[in-house]
Tab-separated table of C-alpha atoms in Angstrom:
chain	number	residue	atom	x	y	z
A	1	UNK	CA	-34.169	-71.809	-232.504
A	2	UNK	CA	-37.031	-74.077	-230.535
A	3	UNK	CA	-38.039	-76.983	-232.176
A	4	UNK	CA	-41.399	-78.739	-230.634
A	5	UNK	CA	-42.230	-82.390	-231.619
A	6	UNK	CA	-45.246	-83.116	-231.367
A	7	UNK	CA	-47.298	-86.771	-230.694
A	8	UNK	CA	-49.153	-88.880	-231.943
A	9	UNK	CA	-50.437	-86.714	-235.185
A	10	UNK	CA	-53.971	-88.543	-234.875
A	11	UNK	CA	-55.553	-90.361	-232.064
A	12	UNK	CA	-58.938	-92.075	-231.542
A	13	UNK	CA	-60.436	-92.723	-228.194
A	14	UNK	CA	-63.545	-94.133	-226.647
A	15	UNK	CA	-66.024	-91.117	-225.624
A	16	UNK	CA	-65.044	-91.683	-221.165
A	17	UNK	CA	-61.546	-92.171	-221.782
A	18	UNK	CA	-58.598	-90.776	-221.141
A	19	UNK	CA	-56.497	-89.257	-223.950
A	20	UNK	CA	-53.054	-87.914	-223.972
A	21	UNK	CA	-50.657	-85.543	-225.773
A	22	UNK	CA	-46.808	-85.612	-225.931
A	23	UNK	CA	-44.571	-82.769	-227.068
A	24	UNK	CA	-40.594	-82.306	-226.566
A	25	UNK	CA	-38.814	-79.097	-227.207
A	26	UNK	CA	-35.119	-78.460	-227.564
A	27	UNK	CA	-34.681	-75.386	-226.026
A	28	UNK	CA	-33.868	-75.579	-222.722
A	29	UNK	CA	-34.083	-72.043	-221.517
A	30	UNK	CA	-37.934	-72.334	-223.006
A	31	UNK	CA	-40.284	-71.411	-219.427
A	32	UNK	CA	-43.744	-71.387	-221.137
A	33	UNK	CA	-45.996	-73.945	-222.259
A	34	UNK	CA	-49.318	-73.494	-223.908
A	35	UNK	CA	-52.065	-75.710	-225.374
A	36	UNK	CA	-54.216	-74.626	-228.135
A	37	UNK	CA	-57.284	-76.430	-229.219
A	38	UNK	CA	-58.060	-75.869	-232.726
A	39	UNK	CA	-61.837	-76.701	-234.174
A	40	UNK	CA	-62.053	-77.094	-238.112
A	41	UNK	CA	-62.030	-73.850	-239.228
A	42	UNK	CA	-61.791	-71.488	-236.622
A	43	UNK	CA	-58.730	-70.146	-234.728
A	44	UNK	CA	-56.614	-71.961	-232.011
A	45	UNK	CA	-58.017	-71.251	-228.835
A	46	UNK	CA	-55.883	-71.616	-225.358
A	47	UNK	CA	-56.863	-74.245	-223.287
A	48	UNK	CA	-54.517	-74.494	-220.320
A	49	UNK	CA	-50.796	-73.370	-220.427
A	50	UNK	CA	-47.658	-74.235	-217.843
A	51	UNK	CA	-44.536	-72.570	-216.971
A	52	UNK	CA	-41.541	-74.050	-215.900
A	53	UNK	CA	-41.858	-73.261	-212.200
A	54	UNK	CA	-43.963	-75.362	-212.108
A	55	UNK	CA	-44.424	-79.454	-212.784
A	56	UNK	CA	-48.519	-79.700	-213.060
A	57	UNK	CA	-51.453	-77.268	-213.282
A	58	UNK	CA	-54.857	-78.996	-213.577
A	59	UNK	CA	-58.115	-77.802	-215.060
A	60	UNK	CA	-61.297	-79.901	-214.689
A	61	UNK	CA	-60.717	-82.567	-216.791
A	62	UNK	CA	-57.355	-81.010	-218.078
A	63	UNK	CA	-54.172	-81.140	-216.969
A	64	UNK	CA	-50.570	-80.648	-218.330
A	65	UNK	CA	-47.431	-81.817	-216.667
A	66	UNK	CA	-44.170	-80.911	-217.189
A	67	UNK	CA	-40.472	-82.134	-216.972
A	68	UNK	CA	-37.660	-80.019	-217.737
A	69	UNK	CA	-35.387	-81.732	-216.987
A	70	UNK	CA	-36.465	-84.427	-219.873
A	71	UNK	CA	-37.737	-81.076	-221.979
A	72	UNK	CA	-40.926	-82.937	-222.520
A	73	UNK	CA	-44.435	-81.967	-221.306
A	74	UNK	CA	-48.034	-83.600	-221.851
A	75	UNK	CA	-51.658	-82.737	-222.294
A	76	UNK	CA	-54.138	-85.102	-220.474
A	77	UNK	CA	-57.686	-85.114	-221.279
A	78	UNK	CA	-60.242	-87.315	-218.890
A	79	UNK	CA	-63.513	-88.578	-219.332
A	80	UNK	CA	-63.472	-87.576	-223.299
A	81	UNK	CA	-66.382	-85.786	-224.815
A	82	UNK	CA	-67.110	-85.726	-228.318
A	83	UNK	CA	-66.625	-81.855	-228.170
A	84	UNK	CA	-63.430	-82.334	-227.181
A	85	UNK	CA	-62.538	-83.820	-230.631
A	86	UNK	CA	-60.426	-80.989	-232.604
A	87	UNK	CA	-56.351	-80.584	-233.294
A	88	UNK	CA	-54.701	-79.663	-230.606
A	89	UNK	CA	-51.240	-77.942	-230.554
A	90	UNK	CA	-48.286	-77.661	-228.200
A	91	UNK	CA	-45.853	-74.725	-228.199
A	92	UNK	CA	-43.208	-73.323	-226.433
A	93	UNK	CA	-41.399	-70.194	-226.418
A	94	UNK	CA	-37.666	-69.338	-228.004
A	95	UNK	CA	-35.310	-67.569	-225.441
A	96	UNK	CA	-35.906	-64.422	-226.569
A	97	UNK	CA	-37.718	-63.429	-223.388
A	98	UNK	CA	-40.988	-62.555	-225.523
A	99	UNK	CA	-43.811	-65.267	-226.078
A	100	UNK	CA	-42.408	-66.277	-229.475
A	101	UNK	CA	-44.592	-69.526	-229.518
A	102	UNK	CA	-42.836	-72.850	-231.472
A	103	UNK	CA	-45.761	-75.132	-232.398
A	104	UNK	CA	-45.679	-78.975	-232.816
A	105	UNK	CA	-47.490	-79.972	-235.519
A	106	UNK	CA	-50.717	-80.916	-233.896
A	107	UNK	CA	-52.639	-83.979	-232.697
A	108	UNK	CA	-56.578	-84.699	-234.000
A	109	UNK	CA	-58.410	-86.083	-231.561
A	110	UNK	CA	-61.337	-87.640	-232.117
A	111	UNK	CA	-63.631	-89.334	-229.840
A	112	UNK	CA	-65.703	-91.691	-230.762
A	113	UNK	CA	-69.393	-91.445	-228.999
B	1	UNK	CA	-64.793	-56.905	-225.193
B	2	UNK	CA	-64.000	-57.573	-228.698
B	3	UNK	CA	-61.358	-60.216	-229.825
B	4	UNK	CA	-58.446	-59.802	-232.320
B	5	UNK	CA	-59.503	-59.066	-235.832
B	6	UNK	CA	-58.106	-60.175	-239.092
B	7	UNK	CA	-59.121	-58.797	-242.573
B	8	UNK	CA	-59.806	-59.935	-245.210
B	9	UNK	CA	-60.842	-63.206	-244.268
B	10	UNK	CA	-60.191	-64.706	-247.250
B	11	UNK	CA	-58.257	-63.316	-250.551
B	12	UNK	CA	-57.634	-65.200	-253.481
B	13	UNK	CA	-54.535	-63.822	-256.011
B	14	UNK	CA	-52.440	-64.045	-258.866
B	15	UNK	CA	-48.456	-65.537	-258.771
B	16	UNK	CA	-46.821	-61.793	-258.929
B	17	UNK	CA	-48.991	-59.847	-257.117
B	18	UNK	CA	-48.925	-58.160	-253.948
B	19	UNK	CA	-51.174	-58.267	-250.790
B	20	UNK	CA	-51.477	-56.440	-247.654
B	21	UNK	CA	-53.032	-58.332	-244.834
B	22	UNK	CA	-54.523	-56.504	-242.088
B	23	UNK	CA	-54.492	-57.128	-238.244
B	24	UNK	CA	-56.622	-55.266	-235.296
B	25	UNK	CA	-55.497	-56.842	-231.739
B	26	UNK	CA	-57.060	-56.880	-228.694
B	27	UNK	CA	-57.150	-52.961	-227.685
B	28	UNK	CA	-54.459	-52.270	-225.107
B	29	UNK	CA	-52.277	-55.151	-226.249
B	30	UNK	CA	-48.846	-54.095	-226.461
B	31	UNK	CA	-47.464	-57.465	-228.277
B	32	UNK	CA	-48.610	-58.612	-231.821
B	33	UNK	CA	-47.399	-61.445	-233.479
B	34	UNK	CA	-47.793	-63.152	-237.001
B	35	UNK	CA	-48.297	-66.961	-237.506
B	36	UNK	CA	-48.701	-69.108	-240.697
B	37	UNK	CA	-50.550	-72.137	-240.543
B	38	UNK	CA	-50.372	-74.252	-244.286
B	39	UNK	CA	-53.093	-76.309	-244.850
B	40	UNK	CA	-53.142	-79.503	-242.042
B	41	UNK	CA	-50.042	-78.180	-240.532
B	42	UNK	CA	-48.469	-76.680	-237.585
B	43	UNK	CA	-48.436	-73.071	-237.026
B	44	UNK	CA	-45.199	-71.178	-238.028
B	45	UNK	CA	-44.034	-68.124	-236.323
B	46	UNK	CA	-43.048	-65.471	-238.102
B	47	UNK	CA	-42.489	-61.683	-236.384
B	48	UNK	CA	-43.694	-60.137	-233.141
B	49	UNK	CA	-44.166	-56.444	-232.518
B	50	UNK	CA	-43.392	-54.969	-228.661
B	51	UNK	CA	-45.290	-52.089	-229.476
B	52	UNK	CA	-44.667	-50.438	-233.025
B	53	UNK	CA	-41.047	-52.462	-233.162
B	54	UNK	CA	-40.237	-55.612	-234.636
B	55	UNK	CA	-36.962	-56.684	-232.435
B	56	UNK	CA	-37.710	-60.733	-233.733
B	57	UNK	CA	-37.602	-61.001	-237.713
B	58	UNK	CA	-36.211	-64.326	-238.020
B	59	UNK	CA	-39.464	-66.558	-238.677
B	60	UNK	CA	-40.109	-64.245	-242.072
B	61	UNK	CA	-39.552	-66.717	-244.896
B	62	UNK	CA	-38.016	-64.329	-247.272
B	63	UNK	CA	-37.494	-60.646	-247.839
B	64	UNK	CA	-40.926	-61.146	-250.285
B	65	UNK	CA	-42.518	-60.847	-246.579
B	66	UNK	CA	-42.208	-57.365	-244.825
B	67	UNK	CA	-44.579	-56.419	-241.546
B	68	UNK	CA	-45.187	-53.134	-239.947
B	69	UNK	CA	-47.095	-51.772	-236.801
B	70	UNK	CA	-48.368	-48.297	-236.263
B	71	UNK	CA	-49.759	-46.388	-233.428
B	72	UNK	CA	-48.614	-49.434	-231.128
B	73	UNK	CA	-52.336	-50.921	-232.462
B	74	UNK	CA	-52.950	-51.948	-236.329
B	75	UNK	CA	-50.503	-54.424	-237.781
B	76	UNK	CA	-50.490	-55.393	-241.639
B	77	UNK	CA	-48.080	-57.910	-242.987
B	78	UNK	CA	-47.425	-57.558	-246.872
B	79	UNK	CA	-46.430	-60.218	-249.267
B	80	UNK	CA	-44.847	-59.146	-252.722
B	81	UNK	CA	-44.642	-61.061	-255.910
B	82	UNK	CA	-46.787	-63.913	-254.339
B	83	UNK	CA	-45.463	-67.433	-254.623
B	84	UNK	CA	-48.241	-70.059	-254.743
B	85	UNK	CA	-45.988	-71.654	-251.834
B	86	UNK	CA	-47.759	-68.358	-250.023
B	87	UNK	CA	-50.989	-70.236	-249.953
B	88	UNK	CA	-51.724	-70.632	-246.182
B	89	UNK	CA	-53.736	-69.067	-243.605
B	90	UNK	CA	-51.943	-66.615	-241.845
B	91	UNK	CA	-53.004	-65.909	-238.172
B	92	UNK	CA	-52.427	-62.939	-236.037
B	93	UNK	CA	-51.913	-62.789	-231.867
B	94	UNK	CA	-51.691	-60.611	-229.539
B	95	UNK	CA	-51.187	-60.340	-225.872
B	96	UNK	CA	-51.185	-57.678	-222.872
B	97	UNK	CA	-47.577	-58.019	-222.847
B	98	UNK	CA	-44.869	-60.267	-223.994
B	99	UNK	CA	-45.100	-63.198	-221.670
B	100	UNK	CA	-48.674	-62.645	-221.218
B	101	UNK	CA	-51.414	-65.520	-223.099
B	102	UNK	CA	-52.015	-64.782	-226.905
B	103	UNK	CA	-55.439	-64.149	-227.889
B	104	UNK	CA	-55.683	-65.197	-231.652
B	105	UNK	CA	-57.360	-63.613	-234.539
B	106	UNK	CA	-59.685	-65.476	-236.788
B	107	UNK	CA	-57.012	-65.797	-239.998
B	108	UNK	CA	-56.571	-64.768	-243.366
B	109	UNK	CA	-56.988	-67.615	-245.579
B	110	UNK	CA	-54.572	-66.901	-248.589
B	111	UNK	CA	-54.680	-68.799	-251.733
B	112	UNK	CA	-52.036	-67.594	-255.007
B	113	UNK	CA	-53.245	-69.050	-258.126
């Protein structure tokens, strides 16, 4: 099956800057990509997902790139707020053809004010 | 409208026992999956309905853990002769279709004495 690393498991950045989130997956028929954002407490909410047609998708201050080539993909967060400070989780699916999401095993981010 | 549903929200039980944990997705979503998420941990797949049929078993942990679906809406995922190893939250998705974005439910936190 998929198997999703996942790094670093903590990071700290200045409230402004730029933070970043690495995942590699194994499976190289995998073709979707999601990002969940997980507060304490409450569910894992999507924040901006990718499939493999594609190598970047961009939202506000988000944006994930992909290479499949590499089978790696990363979650870039600009300008830092400290509500952006949560655990956020990469996945990707099996080759099943359904969404059968593989989760790394999340980054906290916190940023500092 | 409303978001996915998970009941109870938390149940606390004895090594031995059963429980039934209950999932109501997003109405008109055709896929439903099951997640386990142990405490500061990744989530862990572990079945996916395409309507009332389970074709993806392979994430259950054991045959303690048995799922059904009925009416293509209401999932419940039981768990016999608890193990405290159980203890976890256990989160339900569900999407429009398979390769659609999952929608998740708030969790079941489960805790076996």
């Amino acid at each position: 099956g998929e198997n999703v690393e996942q790094h670093p498991s903590t990071l700290s950045v200045q409230e402004g800057d730029s933070a970043v989130i690495k995942c590699t997956y194994s499976d190289s028929a995998s073709n979707y990509f999601p990002w969940y954002k997980q507060e304490l407490g409450k569910r894992p909410q999507l924040i901006i997902d990718i499939r493999s047609n594609v190598g970047e998708k961009k939202d506000q201050r988000i944006a994930v790139t992909l290479n499949k080539t590499a089978k790696h993909f990363s979650l870039h967060i600009t300008e830092t707020q400290p509500e952006d400070s949560a655990v956020y989780f990469c996945a990707a699916t099996d080759q099943t053809g359904a969404n059968n999401l593989f989760f790394g095993t999340g980054t906290r981010l916190t940023v500092i004010p | 409208g409303a978001g996915v549903s998970q009941s109870p929200s938390n149940k606390v039980t004895e090594k031995g026992k059963d429980v039934e944990l209950r999932c109501d997705p997003i109405s008109g979503h055709t896929a439903l999956y099951w997640y386990r998420q142990s405490l500061g941990q990744g989530l862990e797949f572990l079945i996916y309905f395409q309507g009332n049929s389970a074709p993806d078993k392979s994430g259950l942990p054991s045959d303690r853990f048995s799922a059904e679906r009925t009416g293509g809406s209401v999932s419940t995922l039981t768990i016999q002769r608890t193990q405290q190893e159980d203890s976890a939250v256990y989160l339900c998705a569900s999407s429009r279709t398979v390769t659609d974005t999952q929608y998740f439910g708030p969790g079941t936190r489960l805790t076996v004495l």
